[in-house]
Short mmCIF file of C-alpha atoms in Angstrom, two decimals:
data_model
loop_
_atom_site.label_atom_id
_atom_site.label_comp_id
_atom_site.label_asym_id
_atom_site.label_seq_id
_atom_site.Cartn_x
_atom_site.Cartn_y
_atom_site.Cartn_z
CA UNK D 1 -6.39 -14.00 17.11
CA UNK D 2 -6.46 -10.75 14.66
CA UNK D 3 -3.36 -9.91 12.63
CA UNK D 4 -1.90 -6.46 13.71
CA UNK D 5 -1.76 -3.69 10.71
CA UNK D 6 -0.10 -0.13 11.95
CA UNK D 7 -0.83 2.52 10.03
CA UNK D 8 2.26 5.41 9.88
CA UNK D 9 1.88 8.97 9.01
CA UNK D 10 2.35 12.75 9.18
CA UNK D 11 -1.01 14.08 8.56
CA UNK D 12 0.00 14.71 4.75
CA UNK D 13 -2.54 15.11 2.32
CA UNK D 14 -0.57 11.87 0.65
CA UNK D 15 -0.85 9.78 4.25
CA UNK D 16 -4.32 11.00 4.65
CA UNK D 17 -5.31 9.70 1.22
CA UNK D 18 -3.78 6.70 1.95
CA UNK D 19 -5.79 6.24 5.13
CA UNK D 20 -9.24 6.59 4.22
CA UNK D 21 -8.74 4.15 0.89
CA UNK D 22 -6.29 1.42 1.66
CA UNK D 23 -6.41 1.32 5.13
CA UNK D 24 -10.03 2.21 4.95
CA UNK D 25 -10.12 -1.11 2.65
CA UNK D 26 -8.49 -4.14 5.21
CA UNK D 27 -10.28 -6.27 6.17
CA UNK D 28 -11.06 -5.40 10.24
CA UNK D 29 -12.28 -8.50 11.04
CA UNK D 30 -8.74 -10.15 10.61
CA UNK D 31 -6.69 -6.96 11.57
CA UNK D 32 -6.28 -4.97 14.57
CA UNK D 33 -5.84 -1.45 13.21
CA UNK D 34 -3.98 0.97 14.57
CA UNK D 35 -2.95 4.89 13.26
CA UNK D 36 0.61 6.51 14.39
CA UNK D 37 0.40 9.91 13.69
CA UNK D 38 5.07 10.28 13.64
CA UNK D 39 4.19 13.87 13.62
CA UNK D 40 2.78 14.35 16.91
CA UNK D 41 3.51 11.28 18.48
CA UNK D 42 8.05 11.24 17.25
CA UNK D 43 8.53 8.86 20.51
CA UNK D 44 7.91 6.01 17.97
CA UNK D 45 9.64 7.37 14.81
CA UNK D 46 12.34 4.74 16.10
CA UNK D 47 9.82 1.88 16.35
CA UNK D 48 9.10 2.33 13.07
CA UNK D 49 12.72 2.50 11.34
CA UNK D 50 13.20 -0.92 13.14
CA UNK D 51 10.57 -2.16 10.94
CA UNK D 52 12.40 -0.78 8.08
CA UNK D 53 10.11 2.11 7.53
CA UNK D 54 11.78 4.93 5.66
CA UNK D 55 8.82 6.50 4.98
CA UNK D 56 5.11 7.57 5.48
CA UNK D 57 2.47 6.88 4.80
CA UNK D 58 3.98 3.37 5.29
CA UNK D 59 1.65 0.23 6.35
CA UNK D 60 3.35 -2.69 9.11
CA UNK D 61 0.94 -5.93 8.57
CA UNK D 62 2.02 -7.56 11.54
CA UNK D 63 5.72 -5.90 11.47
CA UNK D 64 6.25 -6.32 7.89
CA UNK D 65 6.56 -3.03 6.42
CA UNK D 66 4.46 -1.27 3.15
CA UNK D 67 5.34 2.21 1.84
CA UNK D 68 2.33 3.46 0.20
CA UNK D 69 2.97 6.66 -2.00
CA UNK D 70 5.23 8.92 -1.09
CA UNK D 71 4.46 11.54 1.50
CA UNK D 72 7.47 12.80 3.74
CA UNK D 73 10.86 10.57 4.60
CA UNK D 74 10.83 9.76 7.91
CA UNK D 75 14.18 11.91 8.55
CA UNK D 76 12.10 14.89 7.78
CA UNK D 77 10.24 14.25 11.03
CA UNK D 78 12.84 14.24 13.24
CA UNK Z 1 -22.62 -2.94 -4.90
CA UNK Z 2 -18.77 -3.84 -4.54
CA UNK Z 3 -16.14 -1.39 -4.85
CA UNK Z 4 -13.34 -2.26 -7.23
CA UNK Z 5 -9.18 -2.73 -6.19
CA UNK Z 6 -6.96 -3.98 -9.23
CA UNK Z 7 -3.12 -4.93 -7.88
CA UNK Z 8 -0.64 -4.27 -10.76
CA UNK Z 9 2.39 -6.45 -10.94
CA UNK Z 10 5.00 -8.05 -12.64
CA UNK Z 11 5.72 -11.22 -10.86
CA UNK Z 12 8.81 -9.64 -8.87
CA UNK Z 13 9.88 -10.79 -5.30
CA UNK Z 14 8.94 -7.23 -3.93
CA UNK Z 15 5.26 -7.56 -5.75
CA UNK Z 16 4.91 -10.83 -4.65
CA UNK Z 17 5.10 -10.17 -1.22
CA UNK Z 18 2.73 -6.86 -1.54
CA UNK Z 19 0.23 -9.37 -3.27
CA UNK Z 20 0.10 -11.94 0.15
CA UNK Z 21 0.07 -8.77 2.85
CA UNK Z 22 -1.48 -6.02 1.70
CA UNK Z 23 -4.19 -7.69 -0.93
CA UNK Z 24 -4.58 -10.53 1.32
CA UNK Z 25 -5.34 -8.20 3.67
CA UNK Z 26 -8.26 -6.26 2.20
CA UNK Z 27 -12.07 -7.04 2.69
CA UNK Z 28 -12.72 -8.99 0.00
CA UNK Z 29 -16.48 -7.94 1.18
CA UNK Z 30 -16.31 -5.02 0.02
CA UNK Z 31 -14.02 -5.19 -2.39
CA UNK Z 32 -13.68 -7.08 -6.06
CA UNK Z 33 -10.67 -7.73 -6.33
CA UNK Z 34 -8.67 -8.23 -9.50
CA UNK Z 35 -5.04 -8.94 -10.22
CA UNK Z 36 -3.11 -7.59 -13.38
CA UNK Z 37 0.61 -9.48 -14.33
CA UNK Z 38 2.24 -6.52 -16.40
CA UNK Z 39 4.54 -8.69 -17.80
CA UNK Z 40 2.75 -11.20 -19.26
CA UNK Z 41 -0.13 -8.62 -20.34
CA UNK Z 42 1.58 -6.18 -21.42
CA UNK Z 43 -1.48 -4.33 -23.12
CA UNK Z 44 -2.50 -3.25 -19.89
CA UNK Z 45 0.13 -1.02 -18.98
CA UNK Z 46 -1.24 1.99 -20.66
CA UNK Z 47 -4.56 1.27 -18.76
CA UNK Z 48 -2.16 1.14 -15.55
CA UNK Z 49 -0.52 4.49 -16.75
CA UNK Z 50 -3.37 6.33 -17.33
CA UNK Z 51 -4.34 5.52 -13.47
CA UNK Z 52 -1.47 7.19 -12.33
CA UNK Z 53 1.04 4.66 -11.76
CA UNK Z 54 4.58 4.59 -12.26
CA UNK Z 55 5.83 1.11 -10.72
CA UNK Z 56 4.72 -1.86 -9.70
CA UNK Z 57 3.45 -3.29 -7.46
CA UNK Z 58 0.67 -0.94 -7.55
CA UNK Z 59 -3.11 -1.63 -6.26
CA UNK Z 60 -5.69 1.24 -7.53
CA UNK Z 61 -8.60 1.11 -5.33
CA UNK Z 62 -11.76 2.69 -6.69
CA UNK Z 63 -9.30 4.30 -9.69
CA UNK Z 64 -6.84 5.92 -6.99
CA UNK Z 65 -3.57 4.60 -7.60
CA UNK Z 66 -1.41 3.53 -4.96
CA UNK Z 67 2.56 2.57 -5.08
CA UNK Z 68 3.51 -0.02 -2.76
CA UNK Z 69 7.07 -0.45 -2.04
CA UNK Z 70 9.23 -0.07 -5.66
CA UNK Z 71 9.52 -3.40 -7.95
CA UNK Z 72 10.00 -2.23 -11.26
CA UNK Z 73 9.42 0.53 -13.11
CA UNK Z 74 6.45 0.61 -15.47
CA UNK Z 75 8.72 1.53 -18.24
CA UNK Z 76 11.61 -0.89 -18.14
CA UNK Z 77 8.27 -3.28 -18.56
CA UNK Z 78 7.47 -2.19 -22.49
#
């Protein structure tokens, strides 16, 4: 069974740098990737500070949670 | 021919735990990967500054410096 990796952002130019390099560098054949854009999708801004996000981009491998850069706090999005 | 990630730490809880997830998780595949202990080798910090990167743990993918999480400051390091 494939590990789970979510990737969090706001369509920054930080998240979306983040994106295409590290996310663009996991390995998919042991992760299940999926993208959260907070920005146009807020109904999981929640789901995300339970993983202790407090930022994006940010990086869950299977619910642990990896701010990458800085791009926008997640209060901004709310 | 492979592309290049170097992880920059110093042997902290916070880089220890970026080093399983998130560099365990890339494709080694694609990817040579390379790890760098700040504190014990200490003459590669200005090669990590000079990338960009102010803390560690830190993985720079290709020369594109990312921060993961905060362990420790590249300066309280010298």
């Amino acid at each position: 069974m494939k590990s789970k990796a979510v990737f969090y952002h706001a369509g920054c130019p930080v998240c979306v740098s983040a994106e295409q390099s590290v996310l663009g560098a996991l390995d998919t054949g042991r992760f299940d990737v999926e993208i959260v854009h907070l920005g146009t999708d807020p109904a999981r801004i929640s789901e995300a500070e339970k993983l202790g996000i407090k930022s994006v981009p940010a990086l869950a491998l299977d619910g642990q949670a990896f701010h990458i850069n800085f791009g926008a706090s997640l209060s901004d999005l709310k």
